Amino acid sequence: MFEIINKKAIWERVRSVLKTYRLKFICIFLLIVLSSVFSFILPQLTKRIMDDGFIARNFDAILVLSFSLFCVLVMRQAVEYMKESFRIDFKKKLIYNLYKIAFLHICKSEIKSLDKNRAEIINKLQMDINSISTLIDNTTLFTIGQIFNVIGGVIGLFMIHTKLALVVLFMIPVKYILIVYLSKKRESLTSEYINANTSFFKWFENTLAGIQEIKLFDLHNYKIEEFSPLMNKNVNVDKKIMLLSVYNSILDNFIIEILTIIIYLVSAVHLLKDELTVGSIFAFITYLIYVSAPISTIINFRYMLAGVIPSLYRYVDFLNKEEEPMGGEKIQRMDGYPIIEFKNVGFQYTDNKVVLDKLSFKVYLGEKVAIIGKNGTGKSTLIQLLLRFYLPACGAIEMYGKNINIYDLEELRGGFSVVSQNVYLFEGSIKSNIILNKEFVPALFTEVLQQANLFDLVEEYTVDYNVGYGGANLSGGQKQKIAIARALYSDHEIYIFDEITSNADIQTRSIYKKTIIKYLRDKTVLIITHDDDLLPFVDKIIKL
């Protein structure tokens, strides 16, 4: 299911994330030890209350020992509260960091790995991070604490009666064998569930993307037929995992109940022989609980971990996906060199389909260049290559005489103001989508509204109008105007306009022409277009 992953590297990455919380770990560990000490004391106090108080009919002893018992219980609960406070804070910060690490990786990832299945990526991350965070659930800390309870419990058992203690210890290998078997079964089922879940959400995303076609061609029943086997597989595997947990719980309780019956019978024999007191039996039963329940928890931790490991592997596998190279030289303007030069550039998306073949051209500072051609000839691909979202299969792209691959990627892209053919707007106001992370300059903002012919839209809705997710509350033409205003507001050295007149009316087209000719007269502009009316206003035409 996953690429071959170095398990040592996985746990190194886990440690690198967790080392930030070293102090919290130490505090939680000390609180666990302190809680275990209190737990060890409680049965001893119970034994003395029974033997020195009730059996001896000594009310003063009962009073003093009961008060001591109350104090220990209060202190133990206070420690438990402090431990849980640390744990909850730790878990929430861990979830925050796992999402942050994933988001930073996404920001640095190659765009070709993100163009498809975005909903699937989000679903996988949510599922995996929720699963990984269960490592910091109360169960995990409880398991660690139970190790100390087992140690104290075993000591207490042997202090009371050696033979009975050996009977209790006999159950450990029996339970271990059962848990190992169930853990392997669960790990296998969890991997199967992850695969089934991934397939379902991939299908679901693809179906939602084509919802209009489903309605137009009446594909509802057809899609339901596809839905049923995918969802049934998901549900059936999840059902098997749940039933496995039920089997585990039933077997665990059955072993403890059988052991308790044996202890009652053997204890009764020793009580009749005056080898045990009533208080000792009560204390022994308490220590038995301290040992049997924790042993179940500790051994079951492997069972719980079996459900986390596949998610941990997949999360790390996601982080291991190739990132864009960072760092590089600063861009320096060189007189006499073209600002952009393509030298015999070739590119293909698949092995069979060549998009660009030995493309060569030069663009000098301040030139206005139109890129024309039929659909599928690589006009938009050319821009993707220039922005280093993709790499050429052959040839070189240069800026000021140097290959763009040697330049710092953020600085390279920071030199372009781009209006894509498929405009994307973030959910938020018109204003926030124009200025983005830039400082608000009122005069510049007003100017770009004019150049993008946005005044009518702003007067109708105001600049604080929420455009909706992806600009859903606006038309295609309105979104394009905001994208043009955004590009102009960023004020970079090179402008790229991809089909900016495709959704524009006659008046808006006229304004865009003036913007390119006058407002951007000192800028370098690349225009991908099918609009022949723009061609007389450019310095150069590149036909693909």
Coordinates of C-alpha atoms in Angstrom, one line a residue, residues 74-527:
V74 CA -8.0 13.3 47.4
M75 CA -4.3 13.6 46.6
R76 CA -4.6 10.9 43.9
Q77 CA -7.5 12.6 42.2
A78 CA -5.6 16.0 42.3
V79 CA -2.7 14.3 40.6
E80 CA -5.0 12.7 38.0
Y81 CA -6.5 16.1 37.2
M82 CA -3.0 17.6 36.7
K83 CA -2.0 14.7 34.6
E84 CA -5.1 15.0 32.4
S85 CA -4.6 18.7 32.0
F86 CA -1.0 18.2 30.7
R87 CA -2.2 15.4 28.4
I88 CA -5.1 17.3 26.8
D89 CA -2.8 20.3 26.2
F90 CA -0.2 18.0 24.7
K91 CA -2.7 16.3 22.4
K92 CA -4.2 19.5 21.1
K93 CA -0.7 20.9 20.4
L94 CA 0.3 17.7 18.7
I95 CA -2.7 17.8 16.4
Y96 CA -1.9 21.4 15.6
N97 CA 1.7 20.6 14.7
L98 CA 0.8 17.5 12.6
Y99 CA -1.6 19.7 10.5
K100 CA 1.0 22.5 10.4
I101 CA 3.8 20.1 9.2
A102 CA 1.4 18.7 6.5
F103 CA 0.3 22.2 5.4
L104 CA 3.9 23.4 5.1
H105 CA 4.8 20.3 3.1
I106 CA 1.8 20.9 0.8
C107 CA 3.0 24.5 0.2
K108 CA 6.4 23.1 -0.8
S109 CA 5.1 20.2 -2.8
E110 CA 5.2 20.0 -6.6
I111 CA 1.9 21.2 -8.0
K112 CA 1.5 18.1 -10.2
S113 CA 1.0 16.0 -7.0
L114 CA -1.7 18.4 -5.8
D115 CA -3.7 19.1 -9.0
K116 CA -5.8 16.0 -8.6
N117 CA -7.6 14.4 -5.7
R118 CA -7.5 17.4 -3.3
A119 CA -10.5 16.2 -1.4
E120 CA -8.8 12.8 -1.1
I121 CA -5.7 14.4 0.3
I122 CA -7.7 16.3 2.9
N123 CA -9.6 13.2 3.9
K124 CA -6.5 11.1 4.3
L125 CA -4.8 13.8 6.4
Q126 CA -7.8 14.1 8.7
M127 CA -8.1 10.4 9.1
D128 CA -4.4 9.8 9.7
I129 CA -3.9 12.7 12.1
N130 CA -6.9 11.7 14.2
S131 CA -5.6 8.2 14.3
I132 CA -2.0 9.2 15.3
S133 CA -3.3 11.6 18.0
T134 CA -4.8 8.6 19.8
L135 CA -1.3 7.8 20.9
I136 CA -1.7 10.7 23.3
D137 CA -5.2 9.6 24.4
N138 CA -5.8 8.8 28.0
T139 CA -5.4 5.1 27.1
T140 CA -1.7 5.6 26.4
L141 CA -0.9 7.5 29.6
F142 CA -3.1 5.1 31.5
T143 CA -1.0 2.2 30.0
I144 CA 2.2 3.9 31.2
G145 CA 0.8 4.4 34.6
Q146 CA -0.5 0.8 34.7
I147 CA 3.1 -0.4 34.3
F148 CA 3.9 1.1 37.8
N149 CA 0.6 -0.2 39.1
V150 CA 1.5 -3.7 38.0
I151 CA 4.9 -3.5 39.7
G152 CA 3.2 -2.3 42.9
G153 CA 0.5 -4.8 42.6
V154 CA 2.9 -7.8 42.1
I155 CA 4.9 -6.7 45.1
G156 CA 1.7 -6.5 47.1
L157 CA 0.5 -9.9 46.0
F158 CA 3.8 -11.6 47.0
M159 CA 3.8 -9.7 50.3
I160 CA 0.4 -11.3 51.1
H161 CA 0.7 -14.8 49.6
T162 CA 3.4 -16.2 47.2
K163 CA 1.4 -19.2 45.8
L164 CA -1.7 -17.1 45.0
A165 CA 0.6 -14.5 43.4
L166 CA 2.1 -17.2 41.1
V167 CA -1.5 -18.2 40.1
V168 CA -2.2 -14.6 39.1
L169 CA 1.1 -14.3 37.1
F170 CA 0.2 -17.4 35.1
M171 CA -2.5 -15.5 33.2
I172 CA 0.0 -13.1 31.6
P173 CA 1.4 -15.4 28.8
V174 CA -2.1 -16.6 28.1
K175 CA -3.4 -13.1 27.5
Y176 CA -0.3 -12.1 25.6
I177 CA -0.7 -14.9 23.0
L178 CA -4.3 -13.9 22.4
I179 CA -3.5 -10.2 22.0
V180 CA -0.6 -10.9 19.6
Y181 CA -3.0 -12.9 17.3
L182 CA -5.8 -10.2 17.5
S183 CA -3.3 -7.4 17.0
K184 CA -2.0 -8.9 13.7
K185 CA -5.6 -9.4 12.6
R186 CA -6.5 -5.8 13.4
E187 CA -3.4 -4.3 11.7
S188 CA -4.4 -6.2 8.5
L189 CA -8.0 -5.1 8.7
T190 CA -7.0 -1.4 9.4
S191 CA -4.8 -1.4 6.2
E192 CA -7.8 -2.9 4.3
Y193 CA -10.1 -0.2 5.8
I194 CA -7.7 2.6 4.8
N195 CA -7.6 1.3 1.2
A196 CA -11.4 0.9 1.1
N197 CA -11.9 4.4 2.6
T198 CA -9.5 6.0 0.1
S199 CA -11.2 4.3 -2.9
F200 CA -14.6 5.5 -1.7
F201 CA -13.6 9.1 -1.2
K202 CA -11.8 9.2 -4.5
W203 CA -15.0 8.0 -6.2
F204 CA -17.1 10.4 -4.2
E205 CA -14.9 13.4 -5.2
N206 CA -15.1 12.4 -8.9
T207 CA -18.8 12.0 -8.7
L208 CA -19.4 15.4 -7.0
A209 CA -17.3 17.0 -9.7
G210 CA -19.6 15.6 -12.3
I211 CA -22.9 16.3 -10.5
Q212 CA -24.2 18.5 -13.4
E213 CA -23.6 15.6 -15.9
I214 CA -25.3 13.2 -13.5
K215 CA -28.4 15.4 -13.5
L216 CA -28.4 16.1 -17.2
F217 CA -27.9 12.4 -18.3
D218 CA -30.1 10.9 -15.5
L219 CA -27.2 8.9 -14.1
H220 CA -28.6 8.7 -10.5
N221 CA -29.4 4.9 -10.5
Y222 CA -26.2 4.2 -12.3
K223 CA -24.2 6.0 -9.7
I224 CA -26.1 4.3 -6.9
E225 CA -25.0 1.0 -8.3
E226 CA -21.4 2.2 -8.2
F227 CA -21.9 3.6 -4.7
S228 CA -23.3 0.4 -3.1
P229 CA -20.3 -2.0 -3.5
L230 CA -17.8 0.8 -2.5
M231 CA -19.7 1.8 0.6
N232 CA -20.5 -1.8 1.6
K233 CA -16.9 -2.7 1.5
N234 CA -16.1 0.2 3.8
V235 CA -18.9 -0.7 6.2
N236 CA -18.1 -4.4 6.2
V237 CA -14.4 -3.9 7.0
D238 CA -15.2 -1.4 9.7
K239 CA -17.7 -3.9 11.1
K240 CA -15.0 -6.6 11.3
I241 CA -12.7 -4.2 13.2
M242 CA -15.5 -3.4 15.7
L243 CA -16.3 -7.1 16.2
L244 CA -12.6 -7.9 16.7
S245 CA -12.6 -5.3 19.6
V246 CA -15.7 -7.1 21.0
Y247 CA -14.0 -10.5 20.9
N248 CA -10.9 -9.0 22.6
S249 CA -13.0 -7.5 25.4
I250 CA -15.0 -10.7 25.9
L251 CA -11.9 -12.9 26.1
D252 CA -10.2 -10.4 28.4
N253 CA -13.1 -10.3 30.8
F254 CA -13.6 -14.1 30.7
I255 CA -10.0 -14.7 31.7
I256 CA -10.2 -12.3 34.6
E257 CA -13.5 -13.7 35.9
I258 CA -12.2 -17.3 35.8
L259 CA -9.0 -16.1 37.6
T260 CA -11.1 -14.3 40.3
I261 CA -13.2 -17.5 40.9
I262 CA -10.0 -19.5 41.4
I263 CA -8.6 -16.9 43.8
Y264 CA -11.9 -17.0 45.8
L265 CA -11.7 -20.8 46.1
V266 CA -8.0 -21.0 47.0
S267 CA -8.3 -18.0 49.4
A268 CA -11.1 -19.7 51.3
V269 CA -9.0 -22.8 51.9
H270 CA -6.1 -20.7 53.3
L271 CA -8.6 -18.6 55.4
L272 CA -9.9 -21.7 57.0
K273 CA -6.4 -22.8 57.8
D274 CA -5.8 -19.3 59.4
E275 CA -3.0 -18.6 56.8
L276 CA -4.9 -15.5 55.6
T277 CA -7.0 -12.8 57.3
V278 CA -10.1 -11.3 55.9
G279 CA -8.3 -8.0 55.4
S280 CA -5.5 -9.8 53.5
I281 CA -8.0 -11.3 51.1
F282 CA -9.6 -7.9 50.5
A283 CA -6.2 -6.4 49.9
F284 CA -5.2 -9.4 47.7
I285 CA -8.3 -8.9 45.5
T286 CA -7.5 -5.2 45.2
Y287 CA -3.9 -6.0 44.1
L288 CA -5.3 -8.6 41.8
I289 CA -7.3 -5.8 40.1
Y290 CA -4.2 -3.7 40.0
V291 CA -2.4 -6.5 38.2
S292 CA -5.1 -8.0 36.0
A293 CA -6.6 -4.9 34.6
P294 CA -3.3 -3.2 33.9
I295 CA -1.9 -6.3 32.3
S296 CA -4.9 -6.3 30.0
T297 CA -4.3 -2.6 29.2
I298 CA -0.6 -3.0 28.6
I299 CA -1.0 -6.0 26.4
N300 CA -4.0 -4.5 24.6
F301 CA -1.8 -1.4 23.9
R302 CA -0.3 -3.4 21.1
Y303 CA -3.8 -4.1 19.8
M304 CA -4.6 -0.4 19.9
L305 CA -1.2 0.4 18.2
A306 CA -2.0 -1.9 15.4
G307 CA -4.8 0.5 14.4
V308 CA -2.5 3.5 14.4
I309 CA 0.6 2.1 12.6
P310 CA -0.9 2.1 9.1
S311 CA -2.0 5.8 9.5
L312 CA 1.4 6.7 10.8
Y313 CA 3.1 5.0 7.8
R314 CA 0.8 6.7 5.4
Y315 CA 1.2 10.2 7.0
V316 CA 5.0 9.9 6.8
D317 CA 4.7 8.5 3.3
F318 CA 2.8 11.7 2.4
L319 CA 5.5 13.9 4.0
N320 CA 8.2 12.0 1.9
K321 CA 6.6 13.1 -1.4
E322 CA 9.1 15.2 -3.3
E323 CA 9.1 19.0 -2.6
E324 CA 10.1 21.8 -4.8
P325 CA 13.7 22.8 -4.4
M326 CA 14.3 25.8 -2.1
G327 CA 17.1 28.3 -2.2
G328 CA 19.2 29.5 -5.1
E329 CA 20.7 32.7 -6.5
K330 CA 19.1 36.1 -6.4
I331 CA 17.9 37.5 -9.8
Q332 CA 20.1 40.3 -11.1
R333 CA 19.0 42.4 -14.1
M334 CA 21.6 42.2 -16.8
D335 CA 21.6 44.8 -19.6
G336 CA 21.6 43.4 -23.1
Y337 CA 20.1 40.0 -22.1
P338 CA 16.5 39.1 -22.7
I339 CA 14.4 39.0 -19.6
I340 CA 13.0 35.7 -20.8
E341 CA 14.4 33.2 -23.3
F342 CA 13.2 29.8 -24.3
K343 CA 15.9 27.6 -25.9
N344 CA 14.6 24.5 -27.8
V345 CA 12.2 23.8 -24.9
G346 CA 10.2 20.5 -25.1
F347 CA 7.6 19.2 -22.8
Q348 CA 5.1 16.3 -22.6
Y349 CA 2.6 15.4 -19.9
T350 CA 2.6 11.7 -21.0
D351 CA 5.0 9.5 -22.9
N352 CA 2.8 9.7 -26.0
K353 CA 1.6 13.3 -26.1
V354 CA 4.2 16.0 -26.9
V355 CA 2.8 19.5 -25.9
L356 CA 5.9 21.7 -26.8
D357 CA 8.6 20.7 -29.2
K358 CA 11.9 22.7 -29.5
L359 CA 10.2 26.0 -28.7
S360 CA 12.5 29.0 -28.9
F361 CA 11.8 32.8 -28.5
K362 CA 13.1 35.9 -26.6
V363 CA 11.3 38.5 -24.7
Y364 CA 13.0 41.8 -23.8
L365 CA 12.3 44.1 -20.9
G366 CA 9.2 46.1 -21.4
E367 CA 7.9 44.2 -24.4
K368 CA 4.3 43.2 -24.9
V369 CA 4.1 39.7 -26.3
A370 CA 1.0 37.8 -27.5
I371 CA 1.1 34.0 -27.4
I372 CA -1.5 32.5 -29.7
G373 CA -2.4 29.0 -31.0
K374 CA -5.2 26.4 -31.1
N375 CA -6.4 24.7 -28.0
G376 CA -4.0 22.1 -26.7
T377 CA -0.9 23.6 -28.4
G378 CA 0.7 24.3 -25.0
K379 CA 0.0 28.0 -24.4
S380 CA -0.8 27.6 -20.7
T381 CA 1.8 24.9 -20.3
L382 CA 4.4 27.5 -21.5
I383 CA 3.5 29.7 -18.5
Q384 CA 3.6 26.7 -16.1
L385 CA 7.1 26.0 -17.3
L386 CA 8.1 29.7 -16.9
L387 CA 6.9 29.7 -13.3
R388 CA 8.6 26.4 -12.6
F389 CA 5.5 24.5 -11.7
Y390 CA 6.8 21.9 -14.3
L391 CA 10.2 21.3 -15.7
P392 CA 11.0 21.0 -19.4
A393 CA 11.7 17.6 -20.9
C394 CA 14.5 19.2 -22.9
G395 CA 16.0 22.6 -23.6
A396 CA 16.4 25.5 -21.2
I397 CA 14.5 28.5 -20.0
E398 CA 16.6 31.5 -19.1
M399 CA 16.2 34.9 -17.4
Y400 CA 18.8 37.5 -18.0
G401 CA 21.1 34.9 -19.5
K402 CA 20.9 32.3 -16.7
N403 CA 18.8 29.2 -16.4
I404 CA 15.8 29.9 -14.2
N405 CA 16.5 26.6 -12.3
I406 CA 19.4 28.3 -10.5
Y407 CA 17.3 31.1 -9.1
D408 CA 15.5 31.1 -5.7
L409 CA 12.1 29.8 -6.5
E410 CA 10.2 32.2 -4.3
E411 CA 12.0 35.2 -5.8
L412 CA 11.5 33.9 -9.3
R413 CA 7.7 33.6 -8.9
G414 CA 7.6 36.8 -6.9
G415 CA 8.6 38.6 -10.1
F416 CA 5.4 37.7 -11.8
S417 CA 1.8 39.0 -11.6
V418 CA -0.4 36.3 -13.0
V419 CA -4.0 36.2 -14.1
S420 CA -4.9 32.5 -14.8
Q421 CA -7.5 31.3 -17.2
N422 CA -9.3 29.5 -14.3
V423 CA -9.4 32.2 -11.7
Y424 CA -9.5 31.2 -8.0
L425 CA -10.7 33.5 -5.3
F426 CA -10.3 32.8 -1.6
E427 CA -13.4 32.9 0.6
G428 CA -13.5 36.5 2.0
S429 CA -14.1 40.0 0.8
I430 CA -13.4 41.6 -2.6
K431 CA -10.9 43.8 -0.9
S432 CA -9.0 40.9 0.8
N433 CA -8.8 39.0 -2.5
I434 CA -7.2 42.0 -4.2
I435 CA -4.6 43.1 -1.6
L436 CA -3.9 39.5 -0.3
N437 CA -0.9 39.9 2.1
K438 CA 0.1 43.3 0.9
E439 CA -0.3 46.5 2.8
F440 CA -3.4 48.4 2.0
V441 CA -2.7 51.6 0.0
P442 CA -5.9 53.5 -0.7
A443 CA -4.7 55.4 -3.8
L444 CA -3.3 52.2 -5.4
F445 CA -6.4 50.3 -4.5
T446 CA -8.6 52.9 -6.2
E447 CA -6.4 52.9 -9.3
V448 CA -6.5 49.1 -9.8
L449 CA -10.3 49.1 -9.3
Q450 CA -10.5 51.6 -12.2
Q451 CA -8.0 49.7 -14.4
A452 CA -9.9 46.4 -13.9
N453 CA -13.3 48.0 -14.5
L454 CA -14.5 47.0 -11.0
F455 CA -16.2 50.2 -9.8
D456 CA -19.7 49.0 -10.8
L457 CA -19.3 45.8 -8.9
V458 CA -17.9 47.6 -5.8
E459 CA -20.7 50.1 -5.9
E460 CA -23.3 47.3 -6.0
Y461 CA -21.8 45.1 -3.3
T462 CA -19.1 47.2 -1.5
V463 CA -15.4 46.0 -1.2
D464 CA -16.4 44.0 2.0
Y465 CA -18.7 41.7 0.1
N466 CA -17.9 38.0 0.6
V467 CA -17.1 36.4 -2.7
G468 CA -17.8 32.9 -1.4
Y469 CA -15.8 29.7 -1.6
G470 CA -13.7 29.9 -4.8
G471 CA -15.7 33.0 -5.8
A472 CA -19.0 31.1 -5.9
N473 CA -21.0 34.3 -5.3
L474 CA -19.7 36.0 -8.5
S475 CA -19.9 35.4 -12.2
G476 CA -16.9 34.4 -14.3
G477 CA -16.4 37.9 -15.6
Q478 CA -16.6 39.4 -12.1
K479 CA -14.0 36.9 -10.8
Q480 CA -11.7 37.8 -13.7
K481 CA -11.9 41.5 -12.9
I482 CA -10.9 40.9 -9.3
A483 CA -8.0 38.7 -10.5
I484 CA -6.8 41.4 -12.8
A485 CA -7.0 44.0 -10.0
R486 CA -5.1 41.6 -7.7
A487 CA -2.3 41.2 -10.3
L488 CA -2.1 45.0 -10.8
Y489 CA -2.0 45.6 -7.1
S490 CA 0.9 43.2 -6.6
D491 CA 2.9 45.4 -9.1
H492 CA 5.6 43.0 -10.3
E493 CA 8.1 43.3 -13.1
I494 CA 6.4 40.8 -15.5
Y495 CA 2.7 40.3 -16.1
I496 CA 1.0 37.2 -17.5
F497 CA -2.6 37.4 -18.7
D498 CA -4.2 34.1 -19.7
E499 CA -7.3 34.7 -21.8
I500 CA -8.3 37.9 -19.8
T501 CA -10.9 38.9 -22.5
S502 CA -12.7 35.6 -22.6
N503 CA -15.4 36.6 -20.1
A504 CA -15.3 40.4 -20.8
D505 CA -17.8 42.5 -22.6
I506 CA -16.9 45.1 -25.2
Q507 CA -16.4 48.0 -22.8
T508 CA -14.3 45.9 -20.4
R509 CA -12.1 44.6 -23.3
S510 CA -11.5 48.3 -24.3
I511 CA -10.4 49.1 -20.8
Y512 CA -8.1 46.1 -20.6
K513 CA -6.3 47.2 -23.8
K514 CA -5.7 50.7 -22.4
T515 CA -4.5 49.1 -19.2
I516 CA -1.9 47.0 -21.1
I517 CA -0.8 49.9 -23.4
K518 CA -0.7 52.8 -20.9
Y519 CA -0.9 51.6 -17.3
L520 CA 1.6 48.8 -17.9
R521 CA 3.7 50.6 -20.5
D522 CA 7.0 50.0 -18.6
K523 CA 6.2 46.4 -17.7
T524 CA 6.9 43.2 -19.5
V525 CA 3.5 41.6 -20.5
L526 CA 2.8 38.1 -21.8
I527 CA -0.7 37.7 -23.1

